[in-house]
Amino acid sequence: MNNSPDQLLEQGHTLLKCGDFESAETCYYHAFNILKETDGPIAPRTIRAKEALASVFYRQGRLEDAAHALRNCIEERERTLGPEHSDTLSSVNNLADLLSGMGDGAGAEPLYRRALEARERTLGPEHPDTRMSLNSLAVLLNYGDTARTDPLFRRALAAQERTVAAQERTLGPEHSDTLRSLTYLDSLLETINDLGGAEPLYRRALVAQERTLGSEHPDTQMSLNNLANLLAGKGDRVGAEALYRRALVAQERTLGPEHPDTLVNLNNLAGLLRDHDDLAGAEALYCRTMAAYERMPGPAHPDMLRSLENLALLLLNKAGSSAAYDRGLAVFERSQGNTKMMQAALAEIRTGLWNY
């Protein structure tokens, strides 16, 4: 490759969005190696390239690698920029997001608090980055009715409502930033199980995004999935299935049938069919999802492991067969670090401790 590091990073970003993680990683590594020589190992552009590598590790399911890279970014930015520089805090918040997604709430909480407190001091309480940290921490710590009375959550909800109102006045009700803030507000309402309050906002965002961005824009597809998940939670199979299938058509056309985002939606649809006793339909979708994950290079992706657990549970409940157990164990052995945990989970499946 003869491209400049900036061009390589831009190519990597494009490949990452398209789901070509292996090629994206190659671009990011090449940019990182060049920048280490030209700018130095802890220069700002070099650290940005390392953070880009962390993002592709995450999408590949290499979560420990992603966490290690982000911790390095934090250490290097603290040393060169200081502990409260915006780039340092961005890395801190990214690591918190990663740990939260891995189920490590205890690890994520102090990082979210650190980012929030520093951003309040340096950027102010109404800055978008501050609100992002506040929302993330509020969602991490609270769920259900208890969140309604929690001071941190009430503060996050009030701040997000102010943001939406201000953007509607200054940018307009259908500006992309306004609609994105609206979806953040929706997620907070869902956290407190206010589905009645969240649903009209999701629908409003979806209609506006379809009109202004088009039906195949990533933000529109996200709103489709969000609304489908909400309807599924309310038990509205017909409404949820229609939206999942609409999103799938758009994702398969724009991202491809084996893009990770497409597979997540496919898995969601399979779960909906399973929950409504359409076991044959669910099994076909789980098998399709599993086949796609198994074709991905590298270690088993966490989403693949979840899909395999879902398939194993479905088969066991359907026929009392343990065929999925042996297949599952072989796949889980390809994973990094969590093999014992996954074996224990499968043992519980086999002994019938997990039931739908």
PDB file of C-alpha atoms in Angstrom, residues 40-228:
ATOM      1  CA  GLY A  40       6.398   8.561  17.127  1.00  0.00           C
ATOM      2  CA  PRO A  41       4.762   5.794  19.184  1.00  0.00           C
ATOM      3  CA  ILE A  42       2.749   8.102  21.456  1.00  0.00           C
ATOM      4  CA  ALA A  43       1.944  10.908  19.021  1.00  0.00           C
ATOM      5  CA  PRO A  44      -1.751  11.886  18.734  1.00  0.00           C
ATOM      6  CA  ARG A  45      -2.233  10.420  15.252  1.00  0.00           C
ATOM      7  CA  THR A  46      -0.550   7.164  16.281  1.00  0.00           C
ATOM      8  CA  ILE A  47      -2.866   6.819  19.273  1.00  0.00           C
ATOM      9  CA  ARG A  48      -5.888   7.529  17.040  1.00  0.00           C
ATOM     10  CA  ALA A  49      -4.770   4.675  14.783  1.00  0.00           C
ATOM     11  CA  LYS A  50      -4.498   2.389  17.823  1.00  0.00           C
ATOM     12  CA  GLU A  51      -7.992   3.400  18.910  1.00  0.00           C
ATOM     13  CA  ALA A  52      -9.232   2.571  15.411  1.00  0.00           C
ATOM     14  CA  LEU A  53      -7.697  -0.883  15.841  1.00  0.00           C
ATOM     15  CA  ALA A  54      -9.607  -1.244  19.103  1.00  0.00           C
ATOM     16  CA  SER A  55     -12.846  -0.526  17.239  1.00  0.00           C
ATOM     17  CA  VAL A  56     -12.206  -3.279  14.707  1.00  0.00           C
ATOM     18  CA  PHE A  57     -11.182  -5.709  17.467  1.00  0.00           C
ATOM     19  CA  TYR A  58     -14.530  -5.000  19.109  1.00  0.00           C
ATOM     20  CA  ARG A  59     -16.479  -5.677  15.916  1.00  0.00           C
ATOM     21  CA  GLN A  60     -14.518  -8.912  15.440  1.00  0.00           C
ATOM     22  CA  GLY A  61     -15.469 -10.039  18.924  1.00  0.00           C
ATOM     23  CA  ARG A  62     -11.886  -9.750  20.196  1.00  0.00           C
ATOM     24  CA  LEU A  63     -13.058  -7.949  23.300  1.00  0.00           C
ATOM     25  CA  GLU A  64      -9.983  -8.465  25.459  1.00  0.00           C
ATOM     26  CA  ASP A  65      -7.764  -7.189  22.633  1.00  0.00           C
ATOM     27  CA  ALA A  66     -10.013  -4.145  22.281  1.00  0.00           C
ATOM     28  CA  ALA A  67      -9.899  -3.450  26.019  1.00  0.00           C
ATOM     29  CA  HIS A  68      -6.102  -3.803  26.092  1.00  0.00           C
ATOM     30  CA  ALA A  69      -5.716  -1.365  23.185  1.00  0.00           C
ATOM     31  CA  LEU A  70      -8.039   1.183  24.796  1.00  0.00           C
ATOM     32  CA  ARG A  71      -6.209   0.963  28.118  1.00  0.00           C
ATOM     33  CA  ASN A  72      -2.966   1.674  26.261  1.00  0.00           C
ATOM     34  CA  CYS A  73      -4.582   4.672  24.571  1.00  0.00           C
ATOM     35  CA  ILE A  74      -5.688   6.029  27.940  1.00  0.00           C
ATOM     36  CA  GLU A  75      -2.224   5.615  29.482  1.00  0.00           C
ATOM     37  CA  GLU A  76      -0.488   7.251  26.532  1.00  0.00           C
ATOM     38  CA  ARG A  77      -2.953  10.148  26.338  1.00  0.00           C
ATOM     39  CA  GLU A  78      -2.703  10.728  30.081  1.00  0.00           C
ATOM     40  CA  ARG A  79       1.058  10.959  29.740  1.00  0.00           C
ATOM     41  CA  THR A  80       1.098  13.235  26.697  1.00  0.00           C
ATOM     42  CA  LEU A  81      -2.150  15.230  26.939  1.00  0.00           C
ATOM     43  CA  GLY A  82      -3.148  15.010  30.581  1.00  0.00           C
ATOM     44  CA  PRO A  83      -5.905  13.125  32.440  1.00  0.00           C
ATOM     45  CA  GLU A  84      -8.674  15.616  31.600  1.00  0.00           C
ATOM     46  CA  HIS A  85      -7.938  16.297  27.939  1.00  0.00           C
ATOM     47  CA  SER A  86     -10.954  15.682  25.714  1.00  0.00           C
ATOM     48  CA  ASP A  87      -9.157  12.908  23.786  1.00  0.00           C
ATOM     49  CA  THR A  88      -8.187  11.162  27.025  1.00  0.00           C
ATOM     50  CA  LEU A  89     -11.747  11.313  28.286  1.00  0.00           C
ATOM     51  CA  SER A  90     -13.029  10.029  24.951  1.00  0.00           C
ATOM     52  CA  SER A  91     -10.824   6.938  25.377  1.00  0.00           C
ATOM     53  CA  VAL A  92     -12.016   6.551  28.979  1.00  0.00           C
ATOM     54  CA  ASN A  93     -15.662   6.687  27.865  1.00  0.00           C
ATOM     55  CA  ASN A  94     -14.987   4.249  24.995  1.00  0.00           C
ATOM     56  CA  LEU A  95     -13.456   1.735  27.417  1.00  0.00           C
ATOM     57  CA  ALA A  96     -16.453   2.160  29.730  1.00  0.00           C
ATOM     58  CA  ASP A  97     -18.802   1.470  26.790  1.00  0.00           C
ATOM     59  CA  LEU A  98     -16.817  -1.663  25.944  1.00  0.00           C
ATOM     60  CA  LEU A  99     -16.822  -2.994  29.514  1.00  0.00           C
ATOM     61  CA  SER A 100     -20.527  -2.237  29.854  1.00  0.00           C
ATOM     62  CA  GLY A 101     -21.207  -4.177  26.664  1.00  0.00           C
ATOM     63  CA  MET A 102     -19.161  -7.082  28.040  1.00  0.00           C
ATOM     64  CA  GLY A 103     -21.344  -7.137  31.147  1.00  0.00           C
ATOM     65  CA  ASP A 104     -18.625  -5.707  33.391  1.00  0.00           C
ATOM     66  CA  GLY A 105     -20.703  -3.012  35.050  1.00  0.00           C
ATOM     67  CA  ALA A 106     -18.325  -2.819  38.018  1.00  0.00           C
ATOM     68  CA  GLY A 107     -15.459  -1.974  35.679  1.00  0.00           C
ATOM     69  CA  ALA A 108     -17.480   0.465  33.583  1.00  0.00           C
ATOM     70  CA  GLU A 109     -19.002   2.499  36.418  1.00  0.00           C
ATOM     71  CA  PRO A 110     -15.816   4.223  37.739  1.00  0.00           C
ATOM     72  CA  LEU A 111     -14.771   5.063  34.166  1.00  0.00           C
ATOM     73  CA  TYR A 112     -18.138   6.632  33.361  1.00  0.00           C
ATOM     74  CA  ARG A 113     -17.962   8.588  36.622  1.00  0.00           C
ATOM     75  CA  ARG A 114     -14.434   9.777  35.871  1.00  0.00           C
ATOM     76  CA  ALA A 115     -15.425  10.932  32.368  1.00  0.00           C
ATOM     77  CA  LEU A 116     -18.594  12.602  33.653  1.00  0.00           C
ATOM     78  CA  GLU A 117     -16.917  14.492  36.510  1.00  0.00           C
ATOM     79  CA  ALA A 118     -14.026  15.681  34.333  1.00  0.00           C
ATOM     80  CA  ARG A 119     -16.309  16.737  31.482  1.00  0.00           C
ATOM     81  CA  GLU A 120     -18.524  18.670  33.873  1.00  0.00           C
ATOM     82  CA  ARG A 121     -15.444  20.558  35.094  1.00  0.00           C
ATOM     83  CA  THR A 122     -13.853  21.175  31.713  1.00  0.00           C
ATOM     84  CA  LEU A 123     -16.806  21.353  29.288  1.00  0.00           C
ATOM     85  CA  GLY A 124     -19.754  22.215  31.487  1.00  0.00           C
ATOM     86  CA  PRO A 125     -22.908  20.260  32.379  1.00  0.00           C
ATOM     87  CA  GLU A 126     -24.755  20.982  29.126  1.00  0.00           C
ATOM     88  CA  HIS A 127     -22.009  19.955  26.683  1.00  0.00           C
ATOM     89  CA  PRO A 128     -23.004  17.018  24.433  1.00  0.00           C
ATOM     90  CA  ASP A 129     -20.059  14.909  25.637  1.00  0.00           C
ATOM     91  CA  THR A 130     -21.041  15.536  29.260  1.00  0.00           C
ATOM     92  CA  ARG A 131     -24.624  14.515  28.551  1.00  0.00           C
ATOM     93  CA  MET A 132     -23.392  11.371  26.782  1.00  0.00           C
ATOM     94  CA  SER A 133     -21.435  10.320  29.882  1.00  0.00           C
ATOM     95  CA  LEU A 134     -24.386  11.177  32.113  1.00  0.00           C
ATOM     96  CA  ASN A 135     -26.818   9.144  29.998  1.00  0.00           C
ATOM     97  CA  SER A 136     -24.483   6.152  29.839  1.00  0.00           C
ATOM     98  CA  LEU A 137     -23.942   6.118  33.602  1.00  0.00           C
ATOM     99  CA  ALA A 138     -27.650   6.576  34.301  1.00  0.00           C
ATOM    100  CA  VAL A 139     -28.597   3.641  32.070  1.00  0.00           C
ATOM    101  CA  LEU A 140     -25.838   1.456  33.550  1.00  0.00           C
ATOM    102  CA  LEU A 141     -26.942   2.037  37.140  1.00  0.00           C
ATOM    103  CA  ASN A 142     -30.704   2.001  36.771  1.00  0.00           C
ATOM    104  CA  TYR A 143     -33.419  -0.081  35.266  1.00  0.00           C
ATOM    105  CA  GLY A 144     -37.163  -0.238  35.774  1.00  0.00           C
ATOM    106  CA  ASP A 145     -39.279   1.655  38.261  1.00  0.00           C
ATOM    107  CA  THR A 146     -36.417   2.373  40.699  1.00  0.00           C
ATOM    108  CA  ALA A 147     -34.809   4.662  38.101  1.00  0.00           C
ATOM    109  CA  ARG A 148     -37.757   7.049  38.245  1.00  0.00           C
ATOM    110  CA  THR A 149     -36.713   8.320  41.670  1.00  0.00           C
ATOM    111  CA  ASP A 150     -32.924   8.128  41.253  1.00  0.00           C
ATOM    112  CA  PRO A 151     -31.407  11.657  41.235  1.00  0.00           C
ATOM    113  CA  LEU A 152     -28.774  10.797  38.627  1.00  0.00           C
ATOM    114  CA  PHE A 153     -31.325   9.279  36.286  1.00  0.00           C
ATOM    115  CA  ARG A 154     -33.794  12.143  36.731  1.00  0.00           C
ATOM    116  CA  ARG A 155     -30.971  14.564  35.944  1.00  0.00           C
ATOM    117  CA  ALA A 156     -30.051  12.628  32.784  1.00  0.00           C
ATOM    118  CA  LEU A 157     -33.666  12.504  31.640  1.00  0.00           C
ATOM    119  CA  ALA A 158     -34.186  16.230  32.255  1.00  0.00           C
ATOM    120  CA  ALA A 159     -30.942  17.116  30.450  1.00  0.00           C
ATOM    121  CA  GLN A 160     -31.886  15.025  27.421  1.00  0.00           C
ATOM    122  CA  GLU A 161     -35.346  16.589  27.290  1.00  0.00           C
ATOM    123  CA  ARG A 162     -33.717  20.046  27.326  1.00  0.00           C
ATOM    124  CA  THR A 163     -31.368  18.997  24.536  1.00  0.00           C
ATOM    125  CA  VAL A 164     -34.206  17.830  22.317  1.00  0.00           C
ATOM    126  CA  ALA A 165     -36.198  21.012  22.968  1.00  0.00           C
ATOM    127  CA  ALA A 166     -33.196  23.254  22.229  1.00  0.00           C
ATOM    128  CA  GLN A 167     -32.306  21.420  19.028  1.00  0.00           C
ATOM    129  CA  GLU A 168     -35.886  21.550  17.823  1.00  0.00           C
ATOM    130  CA  ARG A 169     -35.784  25.345  18.249  1.00  0.00           C
ATOM    131  CA  THR A 170     -32.357  25.950  16.718  1.00  0.00           C
ATOM    132  CA  LEU A 171     -31.934  23.133  14.186  1.00  0.00           C
ATOM    133  CA  GLY A 172     -35.500  22.121  13.446  1.00  0.00           C
ATOM    134  CA  PRO A 173     -37.515  19.031  14.413  1.00  0.00           C
ATOM    135  CA  GLU A 174     -36.182  16.922  11.524  1.00  0.00           C
ATOM    136  CA  HIS A 175     -32.482  17.767  11.693  1.00  0.00           C
ATOM    137  CA  SER A 176     -30.335  14.633  11.992  1.00  0.00           C
ATOM    138  CA  ASP A 177     -28.830  15.803  15.309  1.00  0.00           C
ATOM    139  CA  THR A 178     -32.305  16.455  16.727  1.00  0.00           C
ATOM    140  CA  LEU A 179     -33.500  13.007  15.688  1.00  0.00           C
ATOM    141  CA  ARG A 180     -30.398  11.365  17.135  1.00  0.00           C
ATOM    142  CA  SER A 181     -31.003  13.133  20.459  1.00  0.00           C
ATOM    143  CA  LEU A 182     -34.609  11.989  20.295  1.00  0.00           C
ATOM    144  CA  THR A 183     -33.472   8.360  20.088  1.00  0.00           C
ATOM    145  CA  TYR A 184     -31.232   8.894  23.140  1.00  0.00           C
ATOM    146  CA  LEU A 185     -34.278  10.199  24.998  1.00  0.00           C
ATOM    147  CA  ASP A 186     -36.202   7.118  23.854  1.00  0.00           C
ATOM    148  CA  SER A 187     -33.526   4.839  25.309  1.00  0.00           C
ATOM    149  CA  LEU A 188     -33.806   6.575  28.683  1.00  0.00           C
ATOM    150  CA  LEU A 189     -37.586   6.184  28.656  1.00  0.00           C
ATOM    151  CA  GLU A 190     -37.225   2.500  27.823  1.00  0.00           C
ATOM    152  CA  THR A 191     -34.845   2.116  30.748  1.00  0.00           C
ATOM    153  CA  ILE A 192     -37.640   3.101  33.131  1.00  0.00           C
ATOM    154  CA  ASN A 193     -40.108   0.897  31.220  1.00  0.00           C
ATOM    155  CA  ASP A 194     -42.020   3.931  29.955  1.00  0.00           C
ATOM    156  CA  LEU A 195     -42.846   2.176  26.690  1.00  0.00           C
ATOM    157  CA  GLY A 196     -45.913   4.323  26.202  1.00  0.00           C
ATOM    158  CA  GLY A 197     -43.742   7.438  26.284  1.00  0.00           C
ATOM    159  CA  ALA A 198     -40.959   5.962  24.150  1.00  0.00           C
ATOM    160  CA  GLU A 199     -43.075   4.504  21.341  1.00  0.00           C
ATOM    161  CA  PRO A 200     -44.448   7.778  19.861  1.00  0.00           C
ATOM    162  CA  LEU A 201     -40.954   9.295  19.947  1.00  0.00           C
ATOM    163  CA  TYR A 202     -39.483   6.297  18.135  1.00  0.00           C
ATOM    164  CA  ARG A 203     -42.245   6.524  15.538  1.00  0.00           C
ATOM    165  CA  ARG A 204     -41.689  10.254  15.116  1.00  0.00           C
ATOM    166  CA  ALA A 205     -37.948   9.770  14.626  1.00  0.00           C
ATOM    167  CA  LEU A 206     -38.498   6.929  12.163  1.00  0.00           C
ATOM    168  CA  VAL A 207     -40.979   8.855   9.999  1.00  0.00           C
ATOM    169  CA  ALA A 208     -38.704  11.914   9.891  1.00  0.00           C
ATOM    170  CA  GLN A 209     -35.594   9.857   9.123  1.00  0.00           C
ATOM    171  CA  GLU A 210     -37.329   8.024   6.295  1.00  0.00           C
ATOM    172  CA  ARG A 211     -38.392  11.353   4.850  1.00  0.00           C
ATOM    173  CA  THR A 212     -35.070  13.196   5.265  1.00  0.00           C
ATOM    174  CA  LEU A 213     -32.427  10.442   5.138  1.00  0.00           C
ATOM    175  CA  GLY A 214     -34.131   7.657   3.228  1.00  0.00           C
ATOM    176  CA  SER A 215     -35.189   4.157   4.215  1.00  0.00           C
ATOM    177  CA  GLU A 216     -31.693   2.684   3.858  1.00  0.00           C
ATOM    178  CA  HIS A 217     -29.718   5.189   5.933  1.00  0.00           C
ATOM    179  CA  PRO A 218     -28.023   3.621   9.021  1.00  0.00           C
ATOM    180  CA  ASP A 219     -29.896   5.968  11.397  1.00  0.00           C
ATOM    181  CA  THR A 220     -33.211   4.928   9.838  1.00  0.00           C
ATOM    182  CA  GLN A 221     -32.320   1.248  10.144  1.00  0.00           C
ATOM    183  CA  MET A 222     -31.390   1.760  13.795  1.00  0.00           C
ATOM    184  CA  SER A 223     -34.747   3.399  14.493  1.00  0.00           C
ATOM    185  CA  LEU A 224     -36.527   0.510  12.778  1.00  0.00           C
ATOM    186  CA  ASN A 225     -34.722  -1.948  15.032  1.00  0.00           C
ATOM    187  CA  ASN A 226     -35.316   0.132  18.154  1.00  0.00           C
ATOM    188  CA  LEU A 227     -39.038   0.354  17.502  1.00  0.00           C
ATOM    189  CA  ALA A 228     -39.186  -3.353  16.639  1.00  0.00           C
TER     190      ALA A 228
END
